[in-house]
């Protein structure tokens, strides 16, 4: 009996031990299976997630290339901008952190919450909460970083326009890249939130300004705060762009335009380099990158004088009597007049049943070509236009570069209009009338030109007939100063004029400035021979008067535009200018003094000391 009991007891213990062993083996099998699944099957993904808890890859934005004037004066550089972002996954309570941040920075919490709620994407992706905080705000955030889990400060290089609104239409501005631009594929190295050139030189030379983005591998703690930089692939800065601009001349031109609406341009007639492009009113490009207020934007878009329009290339105006240069070329080349042709000007000219008046109601008396140009006699050119006809006149206008874009490397250039009989029939459905040619030949009627086109015309007259493409960039260099690209002058063609024709026209333009009877007498510069042509463009069509306008504004809008185009010195031209003052009245008094001071400023060649010490707020 005892043996039986011992046998039963032994079997029972053996079964219990075996059961326990089976459970242990099963447990180990489950653990091994799970370990295999985690290590082999899910290993790579889990390893990546694990590393993401402490390892970050940050994009390092490149420094944008600098902009300098032709002499190396720095016009546009970059300054550090401090942006505040939050990584939701690393914030214990994102809403509480955002509320604390708003209290510390004294900014409305609603705006920050809106950005947090509207953000889309992975929880480890930073969400931009506030752009460009001050250094004081930065110090506050750093002092409370233990309370701000998930908050990240990013240093981003930001465009800084050193001279504010000076040359703003030529230099341009940056703005945040749009979703459409990102989808276009034209900006492969850009991402949401990046700023790119949207206007002016900034846009035209964007591929050169934009460098190459860098990468920084960093280690963070449980709060998402940076503890160590592991590896850095440096960003490559963009290239530096040297403009053809002479900042001394630009400052002077802009100071002369204060309180006026219009543009003042200067070009080197030997190569097409734009020396100055002053436009008034202007705008501050810093506002586009620093954060523009709604009030300032409303002010810009509602201003009747269009500060965002580059009047130098986008403004289209009747050329007034400056167009008589084209008429003189056409008349001489077509043989309808010679230098000896004499016309009597009694102050008006009868054509059909209409009387066309000269600007000088008492008349000029007998006029030849030289006197007709110098004194801007309308009657002389009425007869030139009658003999030529509008289509022959248009042929020479187009050959002089009018009616088509100049090709300047700036956006949205207007082409102007050189009317023909075929154009009018196609556009308006009625035939051309002979009397309309008399208006066109003195720069009125359907004629439209841009100031840059007229600058190109007077430059070609100055240099003997070569039409150059206007250039705004002289050269491009690497950050180390190595040459990347040197802009070569581009010839657009020749004026449709012989050397003799140009010589005769220069005589008339010389007398216009240097004889007391000349219309440009006010623009003479002591010590330098100046040749030029005035123009007064009638404002034919006016917009309906705004009842909110002052009487002064209403009267201003009904005044003629004033033109002056000139070059100097006559024998070896170094500068050509074109000045257009909207509603300025007579070209001689409105535009002439500005052209004179620009020529004087450039030709007097200030010393290096004066160049550096000039007041930038002129």
GROMACS .gro file of C-alpha atoms in nm, residues 324 347-351 355-359 377-388 435 437-442 444 538:
model
   32
  324UNK     CA    1   1.017  11.475  -8.310
  347UNK     CA    2   0.155  12.980  -8.488
  348UNK     CA    3  -0.085  12.738  -8.656
  349UNK     CA    4  -0.126  12.509  -8.954
  350UNK     CA    5  -0.440  12.453  -9.157
  351UNK     CA    6  -0.515  12.096  -9.261
  355UNK     CA    7  -0.651  12.421  -8.756
  356UNK     CA    8  -0.356  12.264  -8.574
  357UNK     CA    9  -0.185  12.507  -8.342
  358UNK     CA   10   0.182  12.538  -8.251
  359UNK     CA   11   0.270  12.547  -7.884
  377UNK     CA   12   0.823  12.399  -8.362
  378UNK     CA   13   0.501  12.201  -8.411
  379UNK     CA   14   0.419  12.361  -8.748
  380UNK     CA   15   0.750  12.247  -8.897
  381UNK     CA   16   0.679  11.887  -8.796
  382UNK     CA   17   0.313  11.900  -8.896
  383UNK     CA   18   0.435  11.939  -9.252
  384UNK     CA   19   0.695  11.665  -9.210
  385UNK     CA   20   0.422  11.429  -9.088
  386UNK     CA   21   0.185  11.524  -9.371
  387UNK     CA   22   0.450  11.440  -9.630
  388UNK     CA   23   0.552  11.114  -9.463
  435UNK     CA   24  -0.522  11.482  -8.948
  437UNK     CA   25  -0.087  11.186  -8.848
  438UNK     CA   26  -0.030  11.549  -8.752
  439UNK     CA   27  -0.104  11.460  -8.392
  440UNK     CA   28   0.115  11.150  -8.402
  441UNK     CA   29   0.416  11.325  -8.554
  442UNK     CA   30   0.444  11.557  -8.251
  444UNK     CA   31   0.036  11.291  -7.931
  538UNK     CA   32  -0.116  11.616  -7.335
   0.00000   0.00000   0.00000
